[in-house]
Tab-separated table of C-alpha atoms in Angstrom:
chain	number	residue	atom	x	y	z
A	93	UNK	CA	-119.807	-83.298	161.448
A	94	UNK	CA	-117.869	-86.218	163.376
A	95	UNK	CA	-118.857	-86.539	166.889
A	96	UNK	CA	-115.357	-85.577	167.696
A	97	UNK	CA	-115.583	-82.650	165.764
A	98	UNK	CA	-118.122	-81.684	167.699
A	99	UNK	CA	-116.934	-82.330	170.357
A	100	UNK	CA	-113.584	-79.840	169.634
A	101	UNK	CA	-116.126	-76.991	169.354
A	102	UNK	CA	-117.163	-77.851	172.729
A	103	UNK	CA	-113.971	-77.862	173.911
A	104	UNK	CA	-113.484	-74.277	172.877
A	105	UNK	CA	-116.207	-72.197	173.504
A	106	UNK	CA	-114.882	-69.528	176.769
A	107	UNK	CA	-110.934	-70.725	175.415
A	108	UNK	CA	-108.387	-68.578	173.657
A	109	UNK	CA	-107.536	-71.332	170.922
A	110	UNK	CA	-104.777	-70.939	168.204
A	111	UNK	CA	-105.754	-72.859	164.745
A	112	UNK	CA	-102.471	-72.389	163.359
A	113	UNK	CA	-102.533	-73.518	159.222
A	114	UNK	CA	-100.873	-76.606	158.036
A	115	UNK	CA	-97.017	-76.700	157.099
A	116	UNK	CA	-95.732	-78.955	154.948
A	117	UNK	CA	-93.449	-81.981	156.286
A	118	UNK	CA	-90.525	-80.705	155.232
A	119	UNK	CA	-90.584	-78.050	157.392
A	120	UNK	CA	-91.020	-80.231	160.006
A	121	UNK	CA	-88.316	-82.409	159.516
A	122	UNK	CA	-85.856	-82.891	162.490
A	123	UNK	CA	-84.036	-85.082	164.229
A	124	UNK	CA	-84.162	-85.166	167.908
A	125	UNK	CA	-80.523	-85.338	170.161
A	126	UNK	CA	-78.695	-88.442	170.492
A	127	UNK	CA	-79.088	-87.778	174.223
A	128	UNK	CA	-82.240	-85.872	174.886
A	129	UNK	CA	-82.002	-83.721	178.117
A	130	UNK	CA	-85.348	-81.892	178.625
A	131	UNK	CA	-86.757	-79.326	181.655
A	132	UNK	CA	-90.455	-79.608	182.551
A	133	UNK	CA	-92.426	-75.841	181.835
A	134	UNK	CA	-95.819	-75.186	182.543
A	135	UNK	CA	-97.783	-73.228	180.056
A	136	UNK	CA	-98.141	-70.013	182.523
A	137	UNK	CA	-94.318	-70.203	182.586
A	138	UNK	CA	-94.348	-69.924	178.636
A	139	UNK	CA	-96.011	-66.765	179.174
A	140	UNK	CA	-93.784	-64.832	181.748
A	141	UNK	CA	-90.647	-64.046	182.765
A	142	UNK	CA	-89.731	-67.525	184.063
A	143	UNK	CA	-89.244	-68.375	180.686
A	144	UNK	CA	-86.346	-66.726	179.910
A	145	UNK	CA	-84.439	-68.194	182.829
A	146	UNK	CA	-85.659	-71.543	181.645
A	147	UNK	CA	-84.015	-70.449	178.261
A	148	UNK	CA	-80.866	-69.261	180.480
A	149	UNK	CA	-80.719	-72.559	181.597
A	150	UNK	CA	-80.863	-74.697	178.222
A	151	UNK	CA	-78.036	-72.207	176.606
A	152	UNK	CA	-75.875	-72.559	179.333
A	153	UNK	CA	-76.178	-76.300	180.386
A	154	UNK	CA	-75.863	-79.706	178.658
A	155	UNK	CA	-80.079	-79.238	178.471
A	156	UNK	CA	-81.160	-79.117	175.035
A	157	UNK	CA	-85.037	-79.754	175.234
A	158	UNK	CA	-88.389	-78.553	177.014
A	159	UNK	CA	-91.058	-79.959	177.914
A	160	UNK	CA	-94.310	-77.658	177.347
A	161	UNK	CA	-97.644	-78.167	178.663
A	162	UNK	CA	-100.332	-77.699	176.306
A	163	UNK	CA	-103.003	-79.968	177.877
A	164	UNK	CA	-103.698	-80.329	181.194
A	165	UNK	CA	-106.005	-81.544	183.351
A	166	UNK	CA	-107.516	-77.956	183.339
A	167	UNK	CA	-107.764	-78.127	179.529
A	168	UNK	CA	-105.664	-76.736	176.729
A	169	UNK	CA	-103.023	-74.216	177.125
A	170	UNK	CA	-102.658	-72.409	173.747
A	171	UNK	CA	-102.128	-69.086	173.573
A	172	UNK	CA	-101.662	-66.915	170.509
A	173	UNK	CA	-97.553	-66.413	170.950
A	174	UNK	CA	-97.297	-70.112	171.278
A	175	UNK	CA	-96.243	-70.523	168.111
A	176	UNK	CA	-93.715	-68.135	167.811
A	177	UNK	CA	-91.975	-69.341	171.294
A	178	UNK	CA	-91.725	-72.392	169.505
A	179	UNK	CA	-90.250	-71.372	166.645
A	180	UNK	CA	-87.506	-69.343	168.454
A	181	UNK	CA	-87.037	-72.139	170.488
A	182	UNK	CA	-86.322	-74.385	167.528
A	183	UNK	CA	-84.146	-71.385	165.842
A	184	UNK	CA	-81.569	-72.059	168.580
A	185	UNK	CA	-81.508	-75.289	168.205
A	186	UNK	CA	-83.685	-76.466	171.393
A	187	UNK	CA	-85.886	-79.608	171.142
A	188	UNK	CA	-89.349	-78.803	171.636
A	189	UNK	CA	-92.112	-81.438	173.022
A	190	UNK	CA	-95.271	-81.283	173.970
A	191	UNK	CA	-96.739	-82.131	176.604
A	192	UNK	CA	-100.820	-83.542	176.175
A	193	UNK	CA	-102.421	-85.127	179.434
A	194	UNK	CA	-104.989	-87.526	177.950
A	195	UNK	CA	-107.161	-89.280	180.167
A	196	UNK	CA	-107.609	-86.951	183.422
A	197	UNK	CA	-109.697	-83.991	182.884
A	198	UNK	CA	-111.353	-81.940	184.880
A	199	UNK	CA	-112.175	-79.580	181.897
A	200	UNK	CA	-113.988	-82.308	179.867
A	201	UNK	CA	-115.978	-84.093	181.800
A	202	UNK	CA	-118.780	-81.281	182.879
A	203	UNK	CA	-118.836	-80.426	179.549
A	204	UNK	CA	-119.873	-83.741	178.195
A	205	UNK	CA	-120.573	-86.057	181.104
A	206	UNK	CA	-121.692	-88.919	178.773
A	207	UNK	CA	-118.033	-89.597	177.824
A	208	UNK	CA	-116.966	-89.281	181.942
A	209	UNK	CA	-116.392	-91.670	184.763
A	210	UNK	CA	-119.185	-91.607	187.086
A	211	UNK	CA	-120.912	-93.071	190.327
A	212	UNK	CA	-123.822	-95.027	190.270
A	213	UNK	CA	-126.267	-92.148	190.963
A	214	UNK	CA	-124.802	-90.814	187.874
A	215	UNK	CA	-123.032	-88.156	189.133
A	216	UNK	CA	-119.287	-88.047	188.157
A	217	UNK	CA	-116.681	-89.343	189.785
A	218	UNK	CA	-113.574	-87.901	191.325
A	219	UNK	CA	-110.477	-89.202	191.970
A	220	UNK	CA	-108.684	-88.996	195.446
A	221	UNK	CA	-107.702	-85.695	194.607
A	222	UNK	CA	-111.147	-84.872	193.529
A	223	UNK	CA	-109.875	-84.838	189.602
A	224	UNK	CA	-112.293	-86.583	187.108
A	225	UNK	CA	-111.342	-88.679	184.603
A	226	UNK	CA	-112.341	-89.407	180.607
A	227	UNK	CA	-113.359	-93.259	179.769
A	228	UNK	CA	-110.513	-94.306	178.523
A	229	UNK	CA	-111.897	-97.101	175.890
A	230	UNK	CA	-114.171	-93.940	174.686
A	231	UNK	CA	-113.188	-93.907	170.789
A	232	UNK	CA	-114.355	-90.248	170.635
A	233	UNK	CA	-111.857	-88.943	173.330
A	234	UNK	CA	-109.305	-91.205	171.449
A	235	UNK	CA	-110.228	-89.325	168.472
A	236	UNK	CA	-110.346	-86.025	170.288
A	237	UNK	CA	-106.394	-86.564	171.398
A	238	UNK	CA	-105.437	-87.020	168.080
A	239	UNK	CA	-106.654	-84.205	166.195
A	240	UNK	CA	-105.647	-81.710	169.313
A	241	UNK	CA	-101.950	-83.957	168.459
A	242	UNK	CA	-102.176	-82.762	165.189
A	243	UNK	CA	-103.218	-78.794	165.848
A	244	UNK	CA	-99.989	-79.211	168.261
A	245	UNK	CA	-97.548	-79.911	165.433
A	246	UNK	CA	-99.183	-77.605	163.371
A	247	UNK	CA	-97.326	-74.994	165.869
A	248	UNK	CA	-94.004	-76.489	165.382
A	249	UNK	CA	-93.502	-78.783	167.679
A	250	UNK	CA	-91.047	-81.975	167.179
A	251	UNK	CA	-92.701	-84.093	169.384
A	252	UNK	CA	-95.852	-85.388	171.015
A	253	UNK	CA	-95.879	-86.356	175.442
A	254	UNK	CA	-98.616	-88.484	176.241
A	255	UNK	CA	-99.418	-88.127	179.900
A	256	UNK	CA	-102.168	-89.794	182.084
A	257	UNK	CA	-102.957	-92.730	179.486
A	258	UNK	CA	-104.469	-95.113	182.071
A	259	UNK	CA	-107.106	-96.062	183.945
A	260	UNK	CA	-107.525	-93.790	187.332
A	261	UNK	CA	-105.378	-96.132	190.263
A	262	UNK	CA	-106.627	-93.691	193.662
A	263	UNK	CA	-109.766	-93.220	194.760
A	264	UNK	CA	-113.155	-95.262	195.079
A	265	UNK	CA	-112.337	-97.224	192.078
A	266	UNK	CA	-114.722	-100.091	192.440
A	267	UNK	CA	-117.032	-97.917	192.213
A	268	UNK	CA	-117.204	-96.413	188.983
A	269	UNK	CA	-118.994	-96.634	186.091
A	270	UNK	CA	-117.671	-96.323	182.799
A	271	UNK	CA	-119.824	-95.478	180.064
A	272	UNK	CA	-117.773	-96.932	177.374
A	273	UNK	CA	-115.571	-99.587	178.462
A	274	UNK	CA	-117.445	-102.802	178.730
A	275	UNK	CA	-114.789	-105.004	181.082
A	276	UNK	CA	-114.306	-107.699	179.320
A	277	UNK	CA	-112.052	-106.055	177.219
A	278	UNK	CA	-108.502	-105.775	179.624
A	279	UNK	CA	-107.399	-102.920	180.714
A	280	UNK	CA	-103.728	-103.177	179.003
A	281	UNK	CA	-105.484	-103.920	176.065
A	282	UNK	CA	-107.849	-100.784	175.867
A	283	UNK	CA	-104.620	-98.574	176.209
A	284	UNK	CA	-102.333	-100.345	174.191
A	285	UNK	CA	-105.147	-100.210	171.494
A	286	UNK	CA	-105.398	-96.210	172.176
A	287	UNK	CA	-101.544	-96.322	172.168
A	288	UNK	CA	-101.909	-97.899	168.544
A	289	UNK	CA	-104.454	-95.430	167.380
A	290	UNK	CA	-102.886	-92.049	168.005
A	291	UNK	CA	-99.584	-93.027	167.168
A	292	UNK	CA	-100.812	-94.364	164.003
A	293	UNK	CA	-102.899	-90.983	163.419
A	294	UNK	CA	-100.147	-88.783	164.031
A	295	UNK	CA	-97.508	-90.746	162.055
A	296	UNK	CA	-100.009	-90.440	159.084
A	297	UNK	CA	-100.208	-86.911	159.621
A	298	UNK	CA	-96.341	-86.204	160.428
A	299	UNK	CA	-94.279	-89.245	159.400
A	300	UNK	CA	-91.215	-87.783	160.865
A	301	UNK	CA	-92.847	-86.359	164.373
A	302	UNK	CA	-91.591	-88.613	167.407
A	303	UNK	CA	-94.422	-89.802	170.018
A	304	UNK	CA	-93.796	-90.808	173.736
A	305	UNK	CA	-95.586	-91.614	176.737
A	306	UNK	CA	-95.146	-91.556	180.365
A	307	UNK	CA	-95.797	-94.918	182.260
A	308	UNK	CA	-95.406	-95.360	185.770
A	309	UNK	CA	-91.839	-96.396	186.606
A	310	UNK	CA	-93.256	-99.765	188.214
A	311	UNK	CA	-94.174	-101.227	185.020
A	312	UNK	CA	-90.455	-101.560	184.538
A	313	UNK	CA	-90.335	-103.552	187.801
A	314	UNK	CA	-93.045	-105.814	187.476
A	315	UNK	CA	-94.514	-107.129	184.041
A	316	UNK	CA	-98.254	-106.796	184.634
A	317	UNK	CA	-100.431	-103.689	184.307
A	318	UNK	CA	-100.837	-102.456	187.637
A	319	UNK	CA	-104.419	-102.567	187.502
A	320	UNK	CA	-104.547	-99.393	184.914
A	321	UNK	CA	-103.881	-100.768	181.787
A	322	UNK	CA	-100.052	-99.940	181.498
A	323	UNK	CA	-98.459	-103.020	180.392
A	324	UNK	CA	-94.518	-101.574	179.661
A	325	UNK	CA	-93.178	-104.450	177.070
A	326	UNK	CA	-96.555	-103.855	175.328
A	327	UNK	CA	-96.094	-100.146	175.253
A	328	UNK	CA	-92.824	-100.364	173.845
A	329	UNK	CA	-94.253	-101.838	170.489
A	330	UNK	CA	-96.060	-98.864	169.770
A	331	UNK	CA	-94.240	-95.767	171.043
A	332	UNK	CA	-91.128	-94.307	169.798
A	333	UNK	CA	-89.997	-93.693	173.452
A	334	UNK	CA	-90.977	-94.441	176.642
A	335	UNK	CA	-90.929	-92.014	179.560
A	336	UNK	CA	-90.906	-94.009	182.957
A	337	UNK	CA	-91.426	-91.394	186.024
A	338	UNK	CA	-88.736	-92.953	188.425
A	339	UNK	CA	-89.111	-90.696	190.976
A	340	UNK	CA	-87.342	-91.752	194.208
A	341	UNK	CA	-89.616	-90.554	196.521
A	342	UNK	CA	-93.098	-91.768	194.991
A	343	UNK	CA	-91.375	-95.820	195.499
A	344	UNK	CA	-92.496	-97.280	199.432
A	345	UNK	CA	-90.474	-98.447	202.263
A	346	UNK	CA	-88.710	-101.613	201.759
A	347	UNK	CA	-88.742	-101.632	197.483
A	348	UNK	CA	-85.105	-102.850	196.733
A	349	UNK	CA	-84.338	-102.779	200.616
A	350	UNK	CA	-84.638	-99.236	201.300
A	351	UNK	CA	-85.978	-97.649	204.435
A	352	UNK	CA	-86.679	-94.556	202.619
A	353	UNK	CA	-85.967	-94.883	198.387
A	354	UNK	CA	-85.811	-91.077	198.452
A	355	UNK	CA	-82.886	-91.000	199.865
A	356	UNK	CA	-80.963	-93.368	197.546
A	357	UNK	CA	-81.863	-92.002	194.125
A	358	UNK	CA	-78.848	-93.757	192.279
A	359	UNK	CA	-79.739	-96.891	193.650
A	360	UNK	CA	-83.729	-96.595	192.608
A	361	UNK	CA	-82.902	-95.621	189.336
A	362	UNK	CA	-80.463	-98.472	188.112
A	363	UNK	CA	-82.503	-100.999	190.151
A	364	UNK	CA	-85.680	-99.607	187.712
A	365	UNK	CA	-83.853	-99.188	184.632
A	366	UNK	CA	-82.135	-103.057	185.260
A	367	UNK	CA	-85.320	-104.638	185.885
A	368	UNK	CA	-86.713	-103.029	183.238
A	369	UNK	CA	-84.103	-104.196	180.695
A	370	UNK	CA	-85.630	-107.674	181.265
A	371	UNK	CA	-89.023	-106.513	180.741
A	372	UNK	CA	-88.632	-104.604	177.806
A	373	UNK	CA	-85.746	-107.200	175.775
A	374	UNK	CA	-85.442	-106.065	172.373
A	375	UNK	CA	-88.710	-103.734	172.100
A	376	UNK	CA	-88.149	-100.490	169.640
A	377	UNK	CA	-88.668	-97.853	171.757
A	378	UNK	CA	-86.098	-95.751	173.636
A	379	UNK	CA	-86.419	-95.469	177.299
A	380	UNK	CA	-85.749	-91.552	178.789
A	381	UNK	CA	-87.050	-90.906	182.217
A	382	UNK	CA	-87.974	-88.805	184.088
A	383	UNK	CA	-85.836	-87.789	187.247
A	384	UNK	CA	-87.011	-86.143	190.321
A	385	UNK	CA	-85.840	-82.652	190.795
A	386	UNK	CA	-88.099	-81.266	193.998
A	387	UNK	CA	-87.862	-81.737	197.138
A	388	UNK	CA	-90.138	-84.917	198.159
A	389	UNK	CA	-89.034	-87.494	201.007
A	390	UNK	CA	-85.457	-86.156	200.919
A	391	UNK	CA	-84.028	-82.888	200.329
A	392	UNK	CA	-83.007	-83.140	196.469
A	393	UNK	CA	-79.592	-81.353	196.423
A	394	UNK	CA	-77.443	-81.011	193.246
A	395	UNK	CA	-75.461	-84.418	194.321
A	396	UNK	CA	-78.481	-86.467	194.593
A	397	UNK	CA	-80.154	-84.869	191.378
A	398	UNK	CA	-77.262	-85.830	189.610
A	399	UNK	CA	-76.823	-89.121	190.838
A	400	UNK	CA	-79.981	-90.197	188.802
A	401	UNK	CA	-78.397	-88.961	186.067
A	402	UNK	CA	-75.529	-90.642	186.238
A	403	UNK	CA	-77.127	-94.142	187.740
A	404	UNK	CA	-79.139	-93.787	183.731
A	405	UNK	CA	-75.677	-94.207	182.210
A	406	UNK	CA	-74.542	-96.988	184.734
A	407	UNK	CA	-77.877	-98.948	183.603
A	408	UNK	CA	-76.470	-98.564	180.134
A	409	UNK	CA	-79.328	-96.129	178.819
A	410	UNK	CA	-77.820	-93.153	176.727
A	411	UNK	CA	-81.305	-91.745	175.111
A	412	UNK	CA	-81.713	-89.116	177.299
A	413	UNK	CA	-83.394	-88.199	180.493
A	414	UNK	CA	-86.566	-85.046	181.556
A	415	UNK	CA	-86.465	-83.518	185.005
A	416	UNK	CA	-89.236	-82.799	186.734
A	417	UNK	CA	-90.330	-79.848	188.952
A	418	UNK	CA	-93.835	-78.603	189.517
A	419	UNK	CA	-92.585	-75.066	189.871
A	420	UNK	CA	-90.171	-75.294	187.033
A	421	UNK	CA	-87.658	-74.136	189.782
A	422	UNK	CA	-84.312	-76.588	188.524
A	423	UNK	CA	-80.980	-76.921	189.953
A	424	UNK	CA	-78.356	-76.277	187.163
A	425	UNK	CA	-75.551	-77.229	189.791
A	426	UNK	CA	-76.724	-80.586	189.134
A	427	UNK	CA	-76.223	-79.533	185.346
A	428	UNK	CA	-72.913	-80.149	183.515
A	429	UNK	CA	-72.139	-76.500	182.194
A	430	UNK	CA	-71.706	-76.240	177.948
């Protein structure tokens, strides 16, 4: 047995796991929108009543795509009526992604230390909001994504959401030791090499399933990694779509001139998505962000949700967009009706 393998029996020993059986490709076989317009839903809202409003919402707005959790930093989120949500999801004609957040994990890392971040006492380290975090040049966590990529297809879905696939950028950072990175490597290179990897696993495994990634939005600003290994125009060679989080309110005072970026979520937007144009030049992969939709530096009503949308097609961009909201709470006046 694979070190990875064992390493998935770790993983679920006290969890409810679903091993759903193989399909065959062609019953897998879809093609996303032209436009993808996708709601953020945590796995407990899968499971309640929330869900149907988020439902409500899709069949009655220009949405026409969720995005589900089904790993996060707590660990995996399957549950046995996943797959069935997903398939009546997909029966009325709703794109379904999944959401997997790779290298953050505060599930993992007690579990099997040796694979963790940690201090130089060798106890493990914790990020500023006391989160730890997987060594992200570790081949076995790589491996460990991928096969959890492929058990998530197995349940239907059409695509795969790569969160957190970067080195940790809060916290006592010089501090840590990593127990498989060896620093001479680059950062951008590690994850551009784990980019390469998984995509390449799950394209063997589903030819047709789509893969993207969220990157910080700045990467479209600046061309350099940001110290975490996100390099965007590098990124765009491997993924089929890229997912920058241009969120107004996480940009500082005095980016593009503004006091306060939250309130001016047009201009932040098209000021990313121009800059980013540069970076990115010809690069295959589609670029749909995601937009802020909660309240953050600014009070985010309809007009201002909506003016991210719209600032996307004045930057040219007509692959899509996700809105964010912890809560899953969304404003459908910023919505045009269907």
């Amino acid at each position: 047995m694979s070190p990875a393998s064992v390493l998935m029996l770790l993983i679920g020993i006290g969890q409810s796991l679903v091993n759903p059986s193989p399909a065959t490709e062609a019953e897998f076989i879809r093609r996303p929108p032209l436009e993808v317009k996708a709601v953020y839903v945590t796995s407990s809202t899968t499971r309640g009543s929330r869900m149907e409003q988020i439902i409500d919402l899709v069949n009655s707005t220009e949405v026409n795509a969720v995005v589900i959790n089904v790993k996060e930093p707590s660990g995996e989120k399957f549950w046995p009526g996943l797959s069935d949500l997903i398939t009546s999801l997909k029966n009325q004609g709703i794109w379904t992604i999944a959401r997997v957040v790779v290298f953050q994990s505060n599930d993992l890392p007690p579990r099997e230390p040796r694979l963790a971040l940690k201090y130089s006492g060798g106890s493990l380290w914790r990020d500023r909001a006391g989160g730890y975090w997987l060594d992200p040049a570790a081949k076995e966590v790589w491996e460990y994504n991928a096969n959890l990529a492929k058990r998530t297809l197995d349940l239907g879905f059409d695509e795969i959401n790569l969160d957190y696939i970067r080195f940790p950028t809060d916290g006592d950072v010089d501090s840590i030791i990593y127990p498989a990175w060896d620093k001479k490597t680059s950062k951008e290179r590690v994850i551009t090499d784990f980019a390469h990897y998984i995509v390449t696993a799950i394209k063997n495994y589903r030819p047709h399933a789509v893969v993207s990634a969220d990157i910080y939005a700045f990467t479209l600003v600046q061309d350099w990694d940001l110290d975490m290994g996100q390099r965007a125009r590098l990124l765009a060679q491997e993924f089929d779509v890229l997912s920058p989080m241009i969120y107004p309110s996480h940009y500082r005072s005095g980016n593009f001139g503004l006091t306060n970026p939250a309130e001016y979520p047009s201009k932040v937007a098209k000021a990313t998505l121009d800059l980013g144009r540069a970076i990115l030049g010809d690069a295959p992969a589609l670029v749909r962000p995601w937009f802020q939709d909660f309240n953050l530096g600014a009070n985010y009503t309809p007009a201002l949700v909506r003016q991210q949308i719209e600032a996307l097609a004045d930057a040219g961009y007509r692959n899509g967009w996700m809105l964010w909201n912890p809560s899953n709470v969304y404003t459908s006046e910023a919505l045009n009706k269907e």
